[in-house]
Every structure is written in structure tokens, then in C-alpha cells.
Coordinates of C-alpha atoms in Angstrom, one line a residue:
X1 CA -24.8 -17.0 -10.4
X2 CA -24.7 -15.4 -7.0
X3 CA -21.4 -17.1 -6.3
X4 CA -19.6 -15.1 -9.0
X5 CA -18.5 -12.1 -6.8
X6 CA -17.0 -14.4 -4.2
X7 CA -15.4 -16.6 -6.8
X8 CA -13.7 -13.6 -8.3
X9 CA -12.5 -12.5 -4.9
X10 CA -11.2 -16.0 -4.1
X11 CA -9.3 -16.2 -7.4
X12 CA -7.8 -12.8 -6.8
X13 CA -6.8 -13.7 -3.3
X14 CA -5.0 -16.8 -4.5
X15 CA -3.1 -14.9 -7.2
X16 CA -2.2 -12.0 -4.9
X17 CA -1.1 -14.4 -2.1
X18 CA 1.2 -16.3 -4.4
X19 CA 2.6 -13.1 -6.0
X20 CA 3.4 -11.3 -2.7
X21 CA 4.6 -14.3 -0.7
X22 CA 6.8 -15.4 -3.6
X23 CA 8.3 -11.9 -3.9
X24 CA 9.1 -12.0 -0.2
X25 CA 10.7 -15.4 -0.5
X26 CA 12.9 -14.1 -3.3
X27 CA 14.1 -11.2 -1.2
X28 CA 12.2 -8.6 -3.2
X29 CA 10.5 -7.0 -0.2
X30 CA 12.1 -4.4 1.9
X31 CA 12.5 -3.0 5.4
X32 CA 11.0 0.3 4.1
X33 CA 8.0 -0.5 4.1
X34 CA 7.2 -4.2 5.0
X35 CA 9.7 -4.3 7.8
X36 CA 8.3 -1.1 9.3
X37 CA 4.7 -2.4 9.3
X38 CA 5.8 -5.8 10.7
X39 CA 7.5 -4.2 13.6
X40 CA 4.4 -2.2 14.3
X41 CA 2.1 -5.3 14.1
X42 CA 4.6 -7.3 16.2
X43 CA 4.5 -4.5 18.8
X44 CA 0.8 -4.7 19.0
X45 CA 0.9 -8.5 19.2
X46 CA 3.5 -8.3 22.1
X47 CA 1.5 -5.6 24.0
X48 CA 4.1 -2.9 23.5
X49 CA 2.2 -0.8 21.0
X50 CA 3.5 -0.1 17.5
X51 CA 7.1 0.8 18.3
X52 CA 9.2 0.7 15.2
X53 CA 13.0 0.7 15.6
X54 CA 13.5 1.0 11.9
X55 CA 12.1 4.6 12.0
X56 CA 14.2 5.4 15.1
X57 CA 14.8 4.5 18.8
X58 CA 11.4 4.1 20.5
X59 CA 9.5 5.5 17.4
X60 CA 5.7 5.2 17.8
X61 CA 4.2 4.4 14.4
X62 CA 1.0 6.2 15.4
X63 CA 3.1 9.4 15.3
X64 CA 3.9 8.9 11.7
X65 CA 0.5 8.0 10.3
X66 CA -2.6 7.4 12.4
X67 CA -3.4 3.8 11.6
X68 CA -4.5 2.0 14.7
X69 CA -6.4 -0.4 12.5
X70 CA -3.1 -2.3 12.1
X71 CA -3.9 -3.9 15.5
X72 CA -6.5 -6.0 13.7
X73 CA -3.6 -8.1 12.4
X74 CA -2.1 -8.8 15.9
X75 CA -4.2 -12.0 16.6
X76 CA -3.1 -13.5 13.3
X77 CA 0.5 -12.6 14.1
X78 CA 0.2 -14.4 17.5
X79 CA -0.6 -17.5 15.5
X80 CA 2.1 -17.1 12.9
X81 CA 4.8 -14.4 13.6
X82 CA 5.8 -13.7 10.1
X83 CA 5.8 -10.9 7.6
X84 CA 3.8 -13.2 5.4
X85 CA 0.8 -12.6 7.7
X86 CA 0.8 -9.0 6.6
X87 CA 1.1 -9.9 2.9
X88 CA -1.7 -12.5 3.1
X89 CA -3.9 -10.0 5.1
X90 CA -3.3 -7.4 2.4
X91 CA -4.1 -9.9 -0.3
X92 CA -7.4 -10.8 1.3
X93 CA -8.4 -7.1 1.9
X94 CA -7.7 -6.1 -1.7
X95 CA -9.4 -9.2 -3.1
X96 CA -12.6 -8.8 -1.1
X97 CA -13.1 -5.3 -2.5
X98 CA -14.0 -7.0 -5.8
X99 CA -17.2 -8.4 -4.2
X100 CA -19.3 -5.2 -4.1
X101 CA -18.1 -4.2 -7.6
X102 CA -19.0 -7.6 -9.2
X103 CA -22.1 -8.0 -7.1
X104 CA -23.6 -4.7 -8.2
X105 CA -22.7 -5.5 -11.8
X106 CA -24.2 -9.0 -11.5
X107 CA -27.5 -7.8 -10.1
X108 CA -28.0 -4.9 -12.5
X109 CA -26.3 -5.9 -15.8
X110 CA -25.4 -9.6 -15.8
X111 CA -22.7 -12.3 -15.3
X112 CA -20.4 -11.0 -18.0
X113 CA -20.3 -7.6 -16.5
X114 CA -19.7 -9.0 -13.1
X115 CA -16.7 -11.0 -14.4
X116 CA -15.2 -8.2 -16.5
X117 CA -15.5 -5.4 -13.8
X118 CA -14.3 -7.7 -11.1
X119 CA -11.3 -8.8 -13.2
X120 CA -10.7 -5.2 -14.3
X121 CA -10.5 -4.0 -10.8
X122 CA -8.4 -7.0 -9.6
X123 CA -5.9 -6.8 -12.5
X124 CA -5.8 -3.0 -12.4
X125 CA -2.4 -1.2 -12.4
X126 CA -3.3 0.5 -9.1
X127 CA -3.5 -2.8 -7.3
X128 CA -0.5 -4.2 -9.2
X129 CA 1.7 -1.3 -8.0
X130 CA 0.5 -1.7 -4.4
X131 CA 1.0 -5.5 -4.3
X132 CA 4.3 -5.1 -6.0
X133 CA 5.7 -3.0 -3.2
X134 CA 5.4 -4.5 0.2
X135 CA 2.5 -3.9 2.6
X136 CA 0.7 -0.7 3.5
X137 CA -2.1 0.3 5.9
X138 CA -4.1 1.6 2.9
X139 CA -5.1 -2.0 2.1
X140 CA -7.7 -1.7 4.9
X141 CA -9.2 1.3 3.2
X142 CA -9.8 -0.4 -0.2
X143 CA -12.6 -2.8 0.8
X144 CA -14.2 -0.2 3.1
X145 CA -14.3 2.3 0.2
X146 CA -15.6 -0.3 -2.2
X147 CA -18.5 -1.3 0.0
X148 CA -19.3 2.3 0.9
X149 CA -19.3 3.5 -2.7
X150 CA -21.4 0.5 -3.8
X151 CA -23.9 1.4 -1.1
X152 CA -24.0 5.0 -2.4
X153 CA -24.7 3.7 -5.9
X154 CA -27.6 1.6 -4.6
X155 CA -28.8 4.5 -2.4
X156 CA -28.3 2.6 0.8
X157 CA -27.3 5.8 2.7
X158 CA -26.9 4.4 6.3
X159 CA -24.8 1.5 4.9
X160 CA -22.6 3.8 2.9
X161 CA -21.8 5.8 6.1
X162 CA -21.3 2.7 8.2
X163 CA -18.8 1.3 5.7
X164 CA -16.9 4.6 5.4
X165 CA -16.7 5.5 9.1
X166 CA -13.8 3.1 10.0
X167 CA -11.7 4.8 7.4
X168 CA -10.7 7.3 10.1
X169 CA -8.7 4.5 11.8
X170 CA -6.8 3.7 8.6
X171 CA -5.1 7.0 7.9
X172 CA -5.4 10.6 8.9
X173 CA -6.5 12.0 5.5
X174 CA -9.3 9.5 5.0
X175 CA -11.6 11.4 7.2
X176 CA -12.0 13.8 4.3
X177 CA -13.0 10.8 2.2
X178 CA -15.7 10.0 4.8
X179 CA -16.8 13.6 4.5
X180 CA -17.0 13.2 0.7
X181 CA -19.2 10.2 1.2
X182 CA -21.3 12.4 3.5
X183 CA -21.4 15.2 0.9
X184 CA -22.7 12.8 -1.7
X185 CA -25.4 11.6 0.7
X186 CA -26.4 15.2 1.5
X187 CA -26.7 15.9 -2.3
X188 CA -28.5 12.8 -3.4
X189 CA -30.2 11.3 -0.3
X190 CA -30.7 11.6 3.4
X191 CA -29.6 15.0 4.7
X192 CA -29.3 13.9 8.4
X193 CA -27.0 10.9 7.6
X194 CA -25.1 13.1 5.1
X195 CA -24.5 15.9 7.6
X196 CA -23.4 13.4 10.3
X197 CA -20.9 11.8 7.9
X198 CA -19.4 15.2 6.9
X199 CA -19.1 16.4 10.5
X200 CA -17.6 13.1 11.6
X201 CA -15.1 12.8 8.8
X202 CA -13.8 16.4 9.1
X203 CA -13.7 16.3 12.9
X204 CA -11.8 13.0 12.9
X205 CA -9.2 14.2 10.4
X206 CA -8.7 17.5 12.3
X207 CA -8.4 15.6 15.6
X208 CA -5.8 13.2 14.2
X209 CA -3.8 15.9 12.3
X210 CA -3.8 18.6 15.0
X211 CA -3.9 16.6 18.2
X212 CA -3.2 12.9 18.1
X213 CA -0.3 12.7 15.6
X214 CA 1.6 15.6 17.1
X215 CA 1.2 14.1 20.6
X216 CA 2.8 10.9 19.4
X217 CA 5.3 12.2 16.9
X218 CA 9.0 12.6 17.9
X219 CA 9.0 16.0 16.3
X220 CA 5.8 17.2 18.0
X221 CA 3.9 17.8 14.8
X222 CA 2.6 16.0 11.7
X223 CA 5.6 15.1 9.7
X224 CA 4.1 15.5 6.2
X225 CA 2.8 19.1 6.2
X226 CA 5.6 20.1 3.9
X227 CA 4.3 17.8 1.2
X228 CA 1.4 20.2 0.7
X229 CA 3.4 23.5 1.1
X230 CA 3.6 24.1 -2.6
X231 CA 7.4 24.5 -2.5
X232 CA 9.4 27.7 -1.9
X233 CA 7.1 29.8 -4.1
X234 CA 4.0 28.7 -2.2
X235 CA 0.6 28.2 -3.8
X236 CA -2.3 30.5 -4.6
X237 CA -5.7 30.4 -6.2
X238 CA -4.3 31.7 -9.5
X239 CA -1.8 28.8 -9.9
X240 CA -4.0 26.1 -8.4
X241 CA -5.5 24.9 -11.7
X242 CA -2.0 24.7 -13.2
X243 CA -0.7 22.9 -10.2
X244 CA -3.3 20.1 -10.7
X245 CA -2.1 19.3 -14.3
X246 CA 1.6 20.0 -14.2
X247 CA 3.9 18.3 -14.6
X248 CA 2.3 16.1 -17.3
X249 CA 2.8 13.0 -15.2
X250 CA -0.3 14.0 -13.2
X251 CA -2.4 14.1 -16.3
X252 CA -1.0 10.7 -17.4
X253 CA -2.0 9.2 -14.0
X254 CA -5.5 10.5 -14.2
X255 CA -5.9 9.2 -17.8
X256 CA -4.6 5.8 -16.8
X257 CA -7.1 5.7 -13.9
X258 CA -10.0 6.3 -16.2
X259 CA -8.7 4.3 -19.2
X260 CA -10.2 0.9 -18.3
X261 CA -13.6 2.6 -18.2
X262 CA -13.2 4.2 -21.6
X263 CA -13.3 7.5 -19.6
X264 CA -17.0 6.8 -18.9
X265 CA -16.4 6.9 -15.1
X266 CA -16.4 10.7 -15.3
X267 CA -20.1 10.5 -16.1
X268 CA -20.8 9.1 -12.7
X269 CA -21.1 11.4 -9.6
X270 CA -19.7 8.5 -7.6
X271 CA -16.3 9.6 -8.9
X272 CA -16.5 12.6 -6.5
X273 CA -15.5 10.3 -3.7
X274 CA -12.1 10.0 -5.3
X275 CA -11.4 13.7 -5.3
X276 CA -9.9 14.1 -1.7
X277 CA -7.3 11.4 -2.4
X278 CA -6.6 12.6 -5.9
X279 CA -6.5 16.2 -4.9
X280 CA -3.9 15.9 -2.2
X281 CA -1.8 13.8 -4.4
X282 CA -1.9 16.2 -7.4
X283 CA -1.3 19.2 -5.2
X284 CA 1.6 17.6 -3.3
X285 CA 5.2 18.7 -4.0
X286 CA 6.3 15.1 -3.6
X287 CA 6.8 13.6 -7.1
X288 CA 6.2 10.1 -5.8
X289 CA 2.5 11.0 -5.3
X290 CA 2.0 12.1 -8.9
X291 CA 2.7 8.9 -10.8
X292 CA 1.5 5.3 -11.0
X293 CA 4.1 3.7 -8.7
X294 CA 3.7 2.4 -5.2
X295 CA 0.4 2.0 -3.3
X296 CA -1.1 5.5 -3.7
X297 CA -3.7 4.6 -6.4
X298 CA -5.1 1.4 -4.8
X299 CA -7.8 3.2 -2.9
X300 CA -9.0 4.9 -6.1
X301 CA -9.4 1.7 -8.2
X302 CA -12.7 0.5 -6.6
X303 CA -14.2 4.0 -6.9
X304 CA -13.3 4.2 -10.6
X305 CA -14.8 0.7 -11.4
X306 CA -17.9 1.4 -9.3
X307 CA -18.4 4.7 -11.2
X308 CA -18.1 2.6 -14.4
X309 CA -20.7 0.2 -13.2
X310 CA -23.0 3.1 -12.2
X311 CA -22.8 4.5 -15.8
X312 CA -23.6 1.1 -17.3
X313 CA -26.5 0.5 -15.0
X314 CA -28.0 3.9 -15.8
X315 CA -27.4 3.3 -19.6
X316 CA -29.3 0.0 -19.3
X317 CA -32.2 1.7 -17.5
X318 CA -32.2 4.7 -19.8
X319 CA -30.6 4.2 -23.2
X320 CA -30.4 8.0 -23.7
X321 CA -27.7 8.2 -21.1
X322 CA -25.1 6.6 -23.4
X323 CA -25.0 6.0 -27.1
X324 CA -26.1 2.4 -27.9
X325 CA -22.8 1.6 -29.7
X326 CA -20.7 2.9 -26.8
X327 CA -22.8 0.9 -24.3
X328 CA -22.2 -2.3 -26.3
X329 CA -18.5 -1.7 -26.6
X330 CA -17.9 -0.6 -23.0
X331 CA -17.2 -4.0 -21.4
X332 CA -15.2 -5.6 -24.2
X333 CA -13.0 -2.5 -24.5
X334 CA -12.6 -2.3 -20.8
X335 CA -11.3 -5.9 -20.7
X336 CA -9.0 -5.1 -23.7
X337 CA -7.5 -2.0 -22.0
X338 CA -6.9 -4.0 -18.8
X339 CA -5.1 -6.6 -20.7
X340 CA -3.0 -4.1 -22.7
X341 CA -2.0 -2.3 -19.5
X342 CA -1.1 -5.5 -17.6
X343 CA 2.5 -5.9 -19.0
X344 CA 3.5 -2.4 -18.0
X345 CA 3.1 -3.0 -14.3
X346 CA 4.1 -5.4 -11.5
X347 CA 1.7 -8.2 -12.4
X348 CA 3.8 -8.8 -15.5
X349 CA 6.2 -10.6 -13.1
X350 CA 3.7 -13.4 -13.0
X351 CA 4.5 -14.2 -16.6
X352 CA 8.3 -14.1 -16.3
X353 CA 10.8 -16.8 -15.2
X354 CA 12.3 -14.9 -12.3
X355 CA 9.3 -15.3 -10.0
X356 CA 9.1 -19.1 -10.6
X357 CA 12.6 -20.1 -9.8
X358 CA 14.8 -19.7 -6.7
X359 CA 18.4 -18.5 -7.4
X360 CA 21.3 -19.9 -5.5
X361 CA 21.9 -16.5 -3.9
X362 CA 18.5 -16.6 -2.3
X363 CA 19.1 -20.1 -0.8
X364 CA 22.5 -18.8 0.4
X365 CA 20.8 -15.8 2.0
X366 CA 18.4 -18.0 3.9
X367 CA 21.3 -20.1 5.1
X368 CA 23.4 -17.1 6.2
X369 CA 20.4 -15.4 7.9
X370 CA 19.7 -18.6 9.9
X371 CA 23.0 -18.1 11.7
X372 CA 21.6 -14.9 13.3
X373 CA 20.2 -15.9 16.7
X374 CA 16.7 -14.9 17.8
X375 CA 16.5 -11.7 19.7
X376 CA 19.8 -10.3 18.3
X377 CA 20.2 -6.7 17.4
X378 CA 21.0 -6.6 13.7
X379 CA 21.8 -3.9 11.1
X380 CA 20.7 -5.3 7.8
X381 CA 20.5 -4.3 4.1
X382 CA 17.0 -3.0 3.2
X383 CA 16.1 -6.2 1.3
X384 CA 17.2 -8.4 4.1
X385 CA 15.4 -6.5 6.9
X386 CA 12.0 -8.1 6.5
X387 CA 13.6 -11.6 6.6
X388 CA 14.5 -10.9 10.3
X389 CA 11.9 -8.5 11.7
X390 CA 9.8 -11.4 13.1
X391 CA 12.5 -12.6 15.5
X392 CA 15.2 -9.9 15.8
X393 CA 15.6 -6.3 16.7
X394 CA 16.4 -4.9 13.3
X395 CA 17.6 -1.5 11.9
X396 CA 18.5 -0.7 8.3
X397 CA 22.2 -0.6 7.5
X398 CA 22.9 3.1 7.0
X399 CA 19.5 4.5 8.1
X400 CA 18.6 6.1 10.4
X401 CA 20.7 4.8 13.3
X402 CA 24.4 4.1 13.3
X403 CA 25.2 0.5 12.4
X404 CA 27.7 0.3 15.3
X405 CA 24.8 0.0 17.8
X406 CA 24.2 -3.6 16.5
X407 CA 26.0 -6.7 17.4
X408 CA 25.4 -8.2 14.0
X409 CA 25.5 -6.8 10.5
X410 CA 24.2 -8.6 7.4
X411 CA 24.5 -7.0 3.9
X412 CA 23.9 -8.0 0.4
X413 CA 27.3 -7.0 -1.2
X414 CA 26.6 -9.1 -4.4
X415 CA 23.4 -7.2 -5.3
X416 CA 23.2 -4.0 -3.3
X417 CA 19.8 -2.2 -3.5
X418 CA 21.3 1.3 -3.6
X419 CA 19.2 2.6 -0.7
X420 CA 19.7 4.1 1.8
X421 CA 23.4 4.0 0.8
X422 CA 24.8 3.9 -2.7
X423 CA 26.7 0.7 -3.5
X424 CA 30.0 2.5 -3.2
X425 CA 29.1 4.1 0.1
X426 CA 27.8 0.8 1.4
X427 CA 31.1 -0.9 0.6
X428 CA 32.9 1.9 2.5
X429 CA 30.7 1.4 5.5
X430 CA 31.3 -2.4 5.5
X431 CA 35.0 -1.7 5.4
X432 CA 34.7 0.7 8.3
X433 CA 32.7 -2.0 10.2
X434 CA 35.5 -4.5 9.7
X435 CA 38.1 -1.9 10.9
X436 CA 35.9 -1.2 13.9
X437 CA 35.9 -4.8 15.2
X438 CA 33.3 -6.6 13.2
X439 CA 34.5 -10.0 11.9
X440 CA 33.1 -11.9 8.9
X441 CA 31.1 -14.9 10.2
X442 CA 29.9 -16.1 6.9
X443 CA 29.8 -14.9 3.3
X444 CA 28.0 -16.7 0.5
X445 CA 27.0 -15.4 -2.9
X446 CA 27.6 -11.8 -1.7
X447 CA 25.5 -12.2 1.4
X448 CA 27.9 -11.2 4.2
X449 CA 27.3 -11.7 7.9
X450 CA 29.5 -9.8 10.4
X451 CA 29.6 -9.9 14.2
X452 CA 31.1 -7.9 17.0
X453 CA 31.2 -9.5 20.4
X454 CA 30.0 -7.6 23.5
X455 CA 33.6 -7.4 24.7
X456 CA 34.7 -5.8 21.5
X457 CA 31.8 -3.4 21.5
X458 CA 32.6 -2.3 25.0
X459 CA 36.2 -1.8 24.1
X460 CA 35.2 0.4 21.1
X461 CA 32.7 2.5 23.0
X462 CA 35.1 2.9 26.0

């Protein structure tokens, strides 16, 4: 039975890998964000540092978010320079986080609990939303948090701190999560280890936010302070409780986080580790942070399921903790809720036809993109960017640089994404490019490749 946690992780890895790589092959990934992170990893692999032209000329990714842990992917990128390396790495990281969840459940409750909690985590909407939208550095945090919180639950205080400490290399806000782990240890266990974790986490986040990020940012300061400004009216202690629950989308997100646990996770003090991430999201004035989209909830999912396991373990040891009927129903209901939520999020694509067939336009896009020579400077539609970032110098057509700095332009006129330019605006820009000396090299199924020679470019700039 000891193999169950790793079998769950392997199964999740295979599903995640197919899902993410297939989406990439079907042109469903984007420059913002997969292309950005590939340029960063490629920079590490080539010894240039994480310079990301998609964000601006000479832009250092460490000045956007402090995520030096991305350099871990560089050796794999040497072997296979492809965006798929990032997608496979993310799949492995998210899958392995199921191990501490399933293992604790297996040891303390049994095989059925291990399978249900492992599957519940792996099929959760938080991971579906993350895997359904490119690659993000937060994928490194998910297994670290999972192993750390599992160690907290099993009262292995030094291990909990050791697993949490590398979080400060993943993102600047995660030092506060390290401090939360330390706070839990202070409260429930070893005061010396707890105090060290609190001090380390707070100091690391302050250093990154106030010194390192400003030093490497083009603007000379952390670029996302405005997300916590509270808007034009500001924020005060009187409005703080209301800010946490309005608009209602915030409440919906919290309820969906807890739903697979029948809300039982709130009975576990382990859930306190989720408060830093949940807090900054709910208090932000950026609506993207409030909901269930993108990757923002991925790091919360292992905490929620470990809190669930914690409650079930305590109920098994002390039946007074939880009503007997609720304890018996918890795992089957958790499985049912996971299955009910599945169709509402990105994993539903696994059960549709689009993911399993390759349209003619995709084959045409591959053929057109193959005509772009290695090392060329290309301005590309957002969906086409990550198809080129492993071998070209790529910027997004319409953002942030002027497309006229590129020798090549490739756009998806047949199915424009609508970002960063509206379809109408994109058509206007393509028309301007043609008037400015770009000639159509190939056009198939709406995938249009244009080129301006160096002589024409010199004539235009002169």
C-alpha cells in the first residue's frame, strides 16, 4: 500500500503533461505568460540572466517578481530548448504535491482516504485553473507548501521549516507564508524553530520587496504596490471586514475552496497557513485575484486538503471531534463534490473533442512558423509567441514595443485572440505594416507571415 501516494502522483503527472502539452500544440498557450517565463528560463540557460524582451527591452524578470528558483529549469532547457520543458516541469511539481497529502491519509486513515484526498487535490479546480493557463513560478511553491504543511500536521517542526524556507526564492510574498508556518510552530510546537521561521520569512519578504525588486525593476520600485492600495478611497480598519467579503465573488471563491472538504477544513488550525495568500488576494483591488481563474489558487489547494486530512485524523482518534455520521460521509461527499465541480473548470477540456483532434489551421500555423529563421526578431500574435520563443527574439504584436522594430510579423487573422489589441485594431495595425514596407510571405488559414528586409527597414527609419 505504500506505493499509493506515488502512484497517484504519477497518474496526475501523466494527465497534466498530456493536458498542458496538447494545449500548447493546439496554439492554446500564450506569450503572456508562457512566453515570458520561457524567455526567462532561456536567459538562465544561456548565461544571460532572466532577460525578457516580451516585457520590454532588456527587462529583468527578477525586477517583476523575485523568482530566482526558475533557474532550476535551466539544465533541462539545455537538453531540450522548448516551452514544453516548462509545462512538463510544472506538471511534475503539481503532481508530486499529492504525495504528502495521500501519504498522511494512508498512514492515519487508510487506502481509500489516500486515493480520495490525492485525487481530490489533483482534480481540484485550483489546479485546473493553473494548468489551463500556461506556466507560472508558483508551481514551485505548491509541493514545498504541501510537504511543509504535512510536516506541521505530523508535528515534525524542523522539517516543516526546512520545506517552507525555499518559498522565499519562489515569489516575494511567500516569505509571509514561511512566517505563517513559523507562527504555527510557535503556537503548537518548538518555540526556537518557530521564532526562526517567523524572522526568516518576514526578513526575506522585506528584503525582496524593499531592496532587491526595486534594484532590478525598470521603474525603481515594486510594480504591484497599487494592487493593495485600496483604490482611490483608500482602506481603513472600519472597512476592512467588508473589503474581505465584497464583492460577492470573494465569498464564492472561499466557499469553492472549502467545498470539497464539506467545509470541514475550517476545523483545522493548519488552514491558518493559507491566510497570507488568501488575505492579499481578497484585499487587492485587482478583480483577477478574487475569482477562481488563473493560477492564484493553486498554492491554496494542498493546504485545504491537508487541513481536511487533519480533521479526519483527529476524528478517527477522538470520535467527539466530529459527529460519527459526518465522519463517515466526509470522504464520499468530498469525492462527489470534486466530480461535480470538474466540468466547470479547465479539466473539462479532457472530455471534449477539441483537445483530441488537430485542426487544419494548427497544421497551417506550424508550416508558416517554420518559415521564420532561427534567431530572427519577430513580432507575433499572443497565441503564436510561445511557438517561437525557444529559437527567436520575440515580442508581442501590439505590446509593449512597436512592431516596426521586428523584421518579421506573424499574426493569426483568422482567429484573433483580442489581446493586447482588439481584432479591429489588430487588422488596422497589419494594414499599416503592409503600407510600411512589410510584404506577405505566406498566409494559410488566417495565419499570415510578413517580412521587411533590412534595406526596407533602413529606408523607413532613415
